[in-house]
């Protein structure tokens, strides 16, 4: 500047000059400033590379800059169909011989798309398909017609199952005769007219279900790349890069094996769980028994959808609510008991009637080859048999009792009202010999079913055991199921939204019936059931997420066991029995077992021999009570005490293994089984490497493209360094100043 006017630095007037002299600077400061400049330049240039990406955001651009951007769906955000083994082989979904399969995603919108895939496909594909489309019979037929090897996986986009989404008129993945291979009858009667048989199909690939939002994301991600996401774009070379890859992970073991073969090879585990039986007060052979039974498990194509609300859950809720009503009335009665009520909650009934078949098979033929050595100074031990492993032998008492009757209340949830029921019997002469049957007819006035066969239900296991036992099924159907969503995702808690009053009325009448039979009397007026229990059981066992579930029954009955079990966070939403879990491991696994523990605690408390005043915070705290109430000279007379509602409760209530009668458990902790009888059909579930199938995605770049990216990136980095040096050099040179006053210049 040629001006002679002054300007100010701080408080000092400074005369104008041609330039400023650079202030002293340390080497560390120079290096830090240099690094900051270079880093900022690289980030800025990288950001510019993201601009062609949709939405022009950095998060969406990074996958284009990286060789591999991999994402795996977290557990609980997707579902996978599994494989079951039986005496004839396998059915279900399996990825055999391969731990991981890389596939191209294609969006299937029509039968024509599947036909094009079958005729022109030349790679391995993941089919993205909607739920309603996947369920169509023609679509299933077209999928099965695609040549082997072209389908790497199927990804089904889930549809919401709530009141705002109308389900189809009918859909059931079950066969028309569920469990026909385990039936008393050889014909294939059409009980389930909505049945498609998908559960019996064999899919040689993994089938996943994801949310609608995740399906949209998958379709969008694939469409960003050259190969596209539709069948029409399949002609594009999937080997071109960059590409979007869908990985189907998790090798299925037990492929092409019968259940006996895979159990021997330890590539599968018997399917099942734990049934529970509970005798009111104490079982003995001095009184005949009147039994009530209901299933507690269900099934669906994707097992996480197995709620079975109208098929099984309603039946269980009615029986347990009736049990509580009867026990409440009996507790205040001074009458002498004439018939002993016994309640059965059978597990794994949807898997070949495994729970009921196992129980009655053991009552009839169980043989212990190595009795447990009982140590009365040690808790948590086996009181029954070591080989095969059975922790209690109390069930053997049923071989010495007489039966007044056995009532099966499976499939009761669809009754239009408490009179809209049908009675299925094998022998109409039972009425003269069974007080239970006479009371049912008097109180419910059910219509006589016109079918000539017993329906597929646990009642068949009772008849197979002893056809002289007066056995009958009371259900909501006559000649075929009225439940048009049997064993599907549509049989959920929404179907019971307006059913609580009807189910409660059924429970009240059932409690009244049991009371009249037990005490050989007539109830004056009516016995009122606790309707809130119906709602509670639906809440605890319905298909809710962990965030939505609030099971107050678990809080009440597990009270002081919070350190062992957290029902709301541990219990699965599904009611599928799955792989067998010994009762001794019930609290140690995040699965269906914790629900069975709740059923056990409820039944044990309401049929108790004695509810003591001894408080407890763990099961071990009740060991001394077990010693007091049990006869250790005879294993079948050992009755354990359990910690329920923070009190030690003595009850004739027991778990019983619920898996195929052809297997025996040898070691519960090592999960070693023996195939004891191959002539007895049984179901097992195949194991999967890494426990469960998994779906992942990634983006790949070709090797040439990768070299180009590396060279370009290196050039950009070196260029930015050069630019930084030159910029700094010229800035320093142009801003260097020598003042006419050195002292002021330094300042």
PDB file of C-alpha atoms in Angstrom, residues 222-411:
ATOM      1  CA  UNK A 222     -29.613 -54.440  -5.740  1.00  0.00           C
ATOM      2  CA  UNK A 223     -31.120 -51.926  -8.166  1.00  0.00           C
ATOM      3  CA  UNK A 224     -28.190 -49.517  -7.606  1.00  0.00           C
ATOM      4  CA  UNK A 225     -25.825 -51.886  -9.376  1.00  0.00           C
ATOM      5  CA  UNK A 226     -25.487 -52.891 -13.002  1.00  0.00           C
ATOM      6  CA  UNK A 227     -27.236 -56.258 -12.786  1.00  0.00           C
ATOM      7  CA  UNK A 228     -30.454 -54.758 -11.491  1.00  0.00           C
ATOM      8  CA  UNK A 229     -33.007 -56.494  -9.307  1.00  0.00           C
ATOM      9  CA  UNK A 230     -35.580 -57.849 -11.741  1.00  0.00           C
ATOM     10  CA  UNK A 231     -35.685 -61.074 -13.728  1.00  0.00           C
ATOM     11  CA  UNK A 232     -35.605 -59.091 -16.983  1.00  0.00           C
ATOM     12  CA  UNK A 233     -32.103 -57.894 -16.058  1.00  0.00           C
ATOM     13  CA  UNK A 234     -30.820 -61.415 -15.404  1.00  0.00           C
ATOM     14  CA  UNK A 235     -29.173 -61.416 -18.808  1.00  0.00           C
ATOM     15  CA  UNK A 236     -26.738 -58.862 -17.394  1.00  0.00           C
ATOM     16  CA  UNK A 237     -23.533 -60.534 -16.367  1.00  0.00           C
ATOM     17  CA  UNK A 238     -23.532 -60.997 -12.593  1.00  0.00           C
ATOM     18  CA  UNK A 239     -19.750 -61.275 -12.861  1.00  0.00           C
ATOM     19  CA  UNK A 240     -19.546 -57.574 -13.786  1.00  0.00           C
ATOM     20  CA  UNK A 241     -18.462 -55.257 -11.017  1.00  0.00           C
ATOM     21  CA  UNK A 242     -19.366 -53.597  -8.774  1.00  0.00           C
ATOM     22  CA  UNK A 243     -22.142 -55.995  -7.770  1.00  0.00           C
ATOM     23  CA  UNK A 244     -24.560 -56.560  -4.895  1.00  0.00           C
ATOM     24  CA  UNK A 245     -24.329 -60.029  -3.356  1.00  0.00           C
ATOM     25  CA  UNK A 246     -26.806 -61.760  -1.046  1.00  0.00           C
ATOM     26  CA  UNK A 247     -25.191 -64.442   1.107  1.00  0.00           C
ATOM     27  CA  UNK A 248     -27.160 -67.404   2.432  1.00  0.00           C
ATOM     28  CA  UNK A 249     -25.110 -68.754   5.338  1.00  0.00           C
ATOM     29  CA  UNK A 250     -25.419 -71.792   7.574  1.00  0.00           C
ATOM     30  CA  UNK A 251     -24.868 -75.359   6.409  1.00  0.00           C
ATOM     31  CA  UNK A 252     -27.660 -77.725   7.389  1.00  0.00           C
ATOM     32  CA  UNK A 253     -26.574 -81.047   8.852  1.00  0.00           C
ATOM     33  CA  UNK A 254     -28.635 -84.226   8.799  1.00  0.00           C
ATOM     34  CA  UNK A 255     -29.447 -83.933   5.093  1.00  0.00           C
ATOM     35  CA  UNK A 256     -30.843 -87.048   3.389  1.00  0.00           C
ATOM     36  CA  UNK A 257     -31.005 -88.889   6.707  1.00  0.00           C
ATOM     37  CA  UNK A 258     -33.851 -90.448   8.622  1.00  0.00           C
ATOM     38  CA  UNK A 259     -34.386 -89.302  12.208  1.00  0.00           C
ATOM     39  CA  UNK A 260     -32.767 -92.498  13.506  1.00  0.00           C
ATOM     40  CA  UNK A 261     -29.692 -92.001  11.315  1.00  0.00           C
ATOM     41  CA  UNK A 262     -29.138 -88.356  12.189  1.00  0.00           C
ATOM     42  CA  UNK A 263     -29.629 -88.940  15.925  1.00  0.00           C
ATOM     43  CA  UNK A 264     -26.988 -91.679  15.725  1.00  0.00           C
ATOM     44  CA  UNK A 265     -24.655 -89.326  13.831  1.00  0.00           C
ATOM     45  CA  UNK A 266     -25.495 -86.406  16.168  1.00  0.00           C
ATOM     46  CA  UNK A 267     -26.431 -84.215  13.207  1.00  0.00           C
ATOM     47  CA  UNK A 268     -29.906 -83.627  14.637  1.00  0.00           C
ATOM     48  CA  UNK A 269     -31.721 -83.477  17.969  1.00  0.00           C
ATOM     49  CA  UNK A 270     -35.089 -85.090  18.738  1.00  0.00           C
ATOM     50  CA  UNK A 271     -37.851 -82.529  18.290  1.00  0.00           C
ATOM     51  CA  UNK A 272     -39.954 -81.937  21.365  1.00  0.00           C
ATOM     52  CA  UNK A 273     -39.889 -80.490  24.827  1.00  0.00           C
ATOM     53  CA  UNK A 274     -41.543 -81.121  28.180  1.00  0.00           C
ATOM     54  CA  UNK A 275     -45.128 -82.109  28.867  1.00  0.00           C
ATOM     55  CA  UNK A 276     -46.553 -81.389  32.334  1.00  0.00           C
ATOM     56  CA  UNK A 277     -49.044 -83.459  34.307  1.00  0.00           C
ATOM     57  CA  UNK A 278     -50.559 -82.480  37.638  1.00  0.00           C
ATOM     58  CA  UNK A 279     -52.727 -84.583  39.958  1.00  0.00           C
ATOM     59  CA  UNK A 280     -55.012 -82.677  42.294  1.00  0.00           C
ATOM     60  CA  UNK A 281     -53.549 -83.120  45.787  1.00  0.00           C
ATOM     61  CA  UNK A 282     -51.876 -86.523  45.447  1.00  0.00           C
ATOM     62  CA  UNK A 283     -52.110 -89.372  42.972  1.00  0.00           C
ATOM     63  CA  UNK A 284     -52.801 -92.850  44.325  1.00  0.00           C
ATOM     64  CA  UNK A 285     -54.605 -95.998  43.212  1.00  0.00           C
ATOM     65  CA  UNK A 286     -57.483 -95.704  45.653  1.00  0.00           C
ATOM     66  CA  UNK A 287     -59.562 -93.393  43.428  1.00  0.00           C
ATOM     67  CA  UNK A 288     -60.338 -93.474  39.720  1.00  0.00           C
ATOM     68  CA  UNK A 289     -59.012 -90.499  37.795  1.00  0.00           C
ATOM     69  CA  UNK A 290     -60.789 -88.056  35.506  1.00  0.00           C
ATOM     70  CA  UNK A 291     -58.265 -86.485  33.153  1.00  0.00           C
ATOM     71  CA  UNK A 292     -58.300 -83.283  31.095  1.00  0.00           C
ATOM     72  CA  UNK A 293     -55.694 -82.729  28.384  1.00  0.00           C
ATOM     73  CA  UNK A 294     -54.713 -79.909  26.041  1.00  0.00           C
ATOM     74  CA  UNK A 295     -51.780 -79.197  23.708  1.00  0.00           C
ATOM     75  CA  UNK A 296     -49.402 -76.349  24.537  1.00  0.00           C
ATOM     76  CA  UNK A 297     -47.285 -76.096  21.361  1.00  0.00           C
ATOM     77  CA  UNK A 298     -48.002 -75.063  17.785  1.00  0.00           C
ATOM     78  CA  UNK A 299     -46.391 -74.933  14.376  1.00  0.00           C
ATOM     79  CA  UNK A 300     -46.006 -72.702  11.301  1.00  0.00           C
ATOM     80  CA  UNK A 301     -43.893 -72.517   8.140  1.00  0.00           C
ATOM     81  CA  UNK A 302     -41.627 -70.001   9.867  1.00  0.00           C
ATOM     82  CA  UNK A 303     -41.565 -71.339  13.402  1.00  0.00           C
ATOM     83  CA  UNK A 304     -41.364 -67.871  14.944  1.00  0.00           C
ATOM     84  CA  UNK A 305     -44.938 -67.390  13.678  1.00  0.00           C
ATOM     85  CA  UNK A 306     -46.208 -70.466  15.540  1.00  0.00           C
ATOM     86  CA  UNK A 307     -48.745 -68.977  17.937  1.00  0.00           C
ATOM     87  CA  UNK A 308     -51.635 -71.394  17.354  1.00  0.00           C
ATOM     88  CA  UNK A 309     -54.038 -68.987  19.022  1.00  0.00           C
ATOM     89  CA  UNK A 310     -57.342 -70.685  18.147  1.00  0.00           C
ATOM     90  CA  UNK A 311     -55.875 -74.148  17.623  1.00  0.00           C
ATOM     91  CA  UNK A 312     -53.795 -74.683  20.778  1.00  0.00           C
ATOM     92  CA  UNK A 313     -53.370 -71.519  22.880  1.00  0.00           C
ATOM     93  CA  UNK A 314     -57.112 -71.111  23.506  1.00  0.00           C
ATOM     94  CA  UNK A 315     -57.403 -74.774  24.558  1.00  0.00           C
ATOM     95  CA  UNK A 316     -54.524 -74.462  27.001  1.00  0.00           C
ATOM     96  CA  UNK A 317     -55.875 -71.203  28.440  1.00  0.00           C
ATOM     97  CA  UNK A 318     -59.355 -72.712  28.934  1.00  0.00           C
ATOM     98  CA  UNK A 319     -57.993 -75.828  30.665  1.00  0.00           C
ATOM     99  CA  UNK A 320     -55.674 -73.914  33.027  1.00  0.00           C
ATOM    100  CA  UNK A 321     -58.367 -71.348  33.859  1.00  0.00           C
ATOM    101  CA  UNK A 322     -60.810 -74.196  34.575  1.00  0.00           C
ATOM    102  CA  UNK A 323     -58.167 -75.833  36.755  1.00  0.00           C
ATOM    103  CA  UNK A 324     -57.817 -72.670  38.852  1.00  0.00           C
ATOM    104  CA  UNK A 325     -61.596 -72.315  39.171  1.00  0.00           C
ATOM    105  CA  UNK A 326     -61.990 -75.924  40.271  1.00  0.00           C
ATOM    106  CA  UNK A 327     -59.122 -75.681  42.779  1.00  0.00           C
ATOM    107  CA  UNK A 328     -60.567 -72.479  44.249  1.00  0.00           C
ATOM    108  CA  UNK A 329     -63.943 -74.164  44.767  1.00  0.00           C
ATOM    109  CA  UNK A 330     -62.443 -77.462  46.012  1.00  0.00           C
ATOM    110  CA  UNK A 331     -60.253 -75.681  48.535  1.00  0.00           C
ATOM    111  CA  UNK A 332     -63.351 -74.583  50.421  1.00  0.00           C
ATOM    112  CA  UNK A 333     -65.138 -77.921  50.159  1.00  0.00           C
ATOM    113  CA  UNK A 334     -65.625 -80.319  53.058  1.00  0.00           C
ATOM    114  CA  UNK A 335     -66.865 -83.093  50.761  1.00  0.00           C
ATOM    115  CA  UNK A 336     -65.002 -86.351  50.292  1.00  0.00           C
ATOM    116  CA  UNK A 337     -63.333 -86.758  46.929  1.00  0.00           C
ATOM    117  CA  UNK A 338     -64.764 -89.575  44.799  1.00  0.00           C
ATOM    118  CA  UNK A 339     -62.719 -89.137  41.598  1.00  0.00           C
ATOM    119  CA  UNK A 340     -59.262 -87.536  41.358  1.00  0.00           C
ATOM    120  CA  UNK A 341     -58.823 -84.876  38.652  1.00  0.00           C
ATOM    121  CA  UNK A 342     -55.529 -84.970  36.730  1.00  0.00           C
ATOM    122  CA  UNK A 343     -54.553 -82.277  34.236  1.00  0.00           C
ATOM    123  CA  UNK A 344     -52.222 -82.851  31.274  1.00  0.00           C
ATOM    124  CA  UNK A 345     -50.459 -80.155  29.215  1.00  0.00           C
ATOM    125  CA  UNK A 346     -48.875 -82.042  26.319  1.00  0.00           C
ATOM    126  CA  UNK A 347     -45.917 -80.580  24.430  1.00  0.00           C
ATOM    127  CA  UNK A 348     -44.802 -81.313  20.832  1.00  0.00           C
ATOM    128  CA  UNK A 349     -48.272 -82.475  19.796  1.00  0.00           C
ATOM    129  CA  UNK A 350     -47.908 -80.731  16.440  1.00  0.00           C
ATOM    130  CA  UNK A 351     -44.809 -82.880  15.838  1.00  0.00           C
ATOM    131  CA  UNK A 352     -46.310 -86.338  15.574  1.00  0.00           C
ATOM    132  CA  UNK A 353     -48.268 -86.250  18.861  1.00  0.00           C
ATOM    133  CA  UNK A 354     -44.831 -86.641  20.486  1.00  0.00           C
ATOM    134  CA  UNK A 355     -45.827 -85.486  23.979  1.00  0.00           C
ATOM    135  CA  UNK A 356     -48.844 -87.751  24.448  1.00  0.00           C
ATOM    136  CA  UNK A 357     -47.312 -90.689  22.575  1.00  0.00           C
ATOM    137  CA  UNK A 358     -44.173 -90.522  24.731  1.00  0.00           C
ATOM    138  CA  UNK A 359     -46.076 -90.302  27.993  1.00  0.00           C
ATOM    139  CA  UNK A 360     -48.354 -93.262  27.411  1.00  0.00           C
ATOM    140  CA  UNK A 361     -45.552 -95.294  25.862  1.00  0.00           C
ATOM    141  CA  UNK A 362     -43.461 -94.787  29.023  1.00  0.00           C
ATOM    142  CA  UNK A 363     -46.390 -95.643  31.291  1.00  0.00           C
ATOM    143  CA  UNK A 364     -46.814 -98.867  29.363  1.00  0.00           C
ATOM    144  CA  UNK A 365     -43.254-100.022  28.570  1.00  0.00           C
ATOM    145  CA  UNK A 366     -40.607 -97.968  30.418  1.00  0.00           C
ATOM    146  CA  UNK A 367     -37.632-100.076  31.498  1.00  0.00           C
ATOM    147  CA  UNK A 368     -34.893 -98.609  33.717  1.00  0.00           C
ATOM    148  CA  UNK A 369     -31.574-100.422  33.298  1.00  0.00           C
ATOM    149  CA  UNK A 370     -29.606 -98.274  35.760  1.00  0.00           C
ATOM    150  CA  UNK A 371     -31.401 -96.674  38.707  1.00  0.00           C
ATOM    151  CA  UNK A 372     -30.171 -93.355  40.032  1.00  0.00           C
ATOM    152  CA  UNK A 373     -28.190 -93.392  43.273  1.00  0.00           C
ATOM    153  CA  UNK A 374     -30.058 -91.010  45.548  1.00  0.00           C
ATOM    154  CA  UNK A 375     -28.060 -88.853  47.926  1.00  0.00           C
ATOM    155  CA  UNK A 376     -30.376 -87.112  50.394  1.00  0.00           C
ATOM    156  CA  UNK A 377     -27.638 -84.621  51.256  1.00  0.00           C
ATOM    157  CA  UNK A 378     -27.358 -83.213  47.731  1.00  0.00           C
ATOM    158  CA  UNK A 379     -29.718 -80.954  45.778  1.00  0.00           C
ATOM    159  CA  UNK A 380     -30.261 -80.869  42.000  1.00  0.00           C
ATOM    160  CA  UNK A 381     -29.882 -84.595  41.497  1.00  0.00           C
ATOM    161  CA  UNK A 382     -31.577 -87.339  39.549  1.00  0.00           C
ATOM    162  CA  UNK A 383     -34.177 -89.164  41.671  1.00  0.00           C
ATOM    163  CA  UNK A 384     -35.282 -91.583  38.961  1.00  0.00           C
ATOM    164  CA  UNK A 385     -33.262 -93.473  36.373  1.00  0.00           C
ATOM    165  CA  UNK A 386     -29.773 -92.905  34.979  1.00  0.00           C
ATOM    166  CA  UNK A 387     -30.181 -95.109  31.898  1.00  0.00           C
ATOM    167  CA  UNK A 388     -32.237 -93.983  30.135  1.00  0.00           C
ATOM    168  CA  UNK A 389     -32.186 -90.630  31.876  1.00  0.00           C
ATOM    169  CA  UNK A 390     -35.521 -89.891  33.580  1.00  0.00           C
ATOM    170  CA  UNK A 391     -35.330 -87.584  36.631  1.00  0.00           C
ATOM    171  CA  UNK A 392     -38.550 -88.835  38.299  1.00  0.00           C
ATOM    172  CA  UNK A 393     -40.484 -92.105  38.050  1.00  0.00           C
ATOM    173  CA  UNK A 394     -43.738 -90.817  39.478  1.00  0.00           C
ATOM    174  CA  UNK A 395     -45.490 -91.363  36.118  1.00  0.00           C
ATOM    175  CA  UNK A 396     -45.337 -95.125  36.670  1.00  0.00           C
ATOM    176  CA  UNK A 397     -48.223 -94.778  39.140  1.00  0.00           C
ATOM    177  CA  UNK A 398     -50.579 -94.326  36.170  1.00  0.00           C
ATOM    178  CA  UNK A 399     -50.080 -97.978  35.397  1.00  0.00           C
ATOM    179  CA  UNK A 400     -51.924 -98.844  38.611  1.00  0.00           C
ATOM    180  CA  UNK A 401     -54.927 -96.510  38.421  1.00  0.00           C
ATOM    181  CA  UNK A 402     -58.407 -96.853  36.969  1.00  0.00           C
ATOM    182  CA  UNK A 403     -59.722 -94.233  34.568  1.00  0.00           C
ATOM    183  CA  UNK A 404     -63.157 -92.667  34.787  1.00  0.00           C
ATOM    184  CA  UNK A 405     -62.482 -90.831  31.543  1.00  0.00           C
ATOM    185  CA  UNK A 406     -60.139 -88.651  29.507  1.00  0.00           C
ATOM    186  CA  UNK A 407     -61.343 -85.379  27.968  1.00  0.00           C
ATOM    187  CA  UNK A 408     -59.269 -83.792  25.192  1.00  0.00           C
ATOM    188  CA  UNK A 409     -60.112 -80.128  24.542  1.00  0.00           C
ATOM    189  CA  UNK A 410     -57.857 -79.481  21.539  1.00  0.00           C
ATOM    190  CA  UNK A 411     -59.137 -77.047  18.890  1.00  0.00           C
TER     191      UNK A 411
END
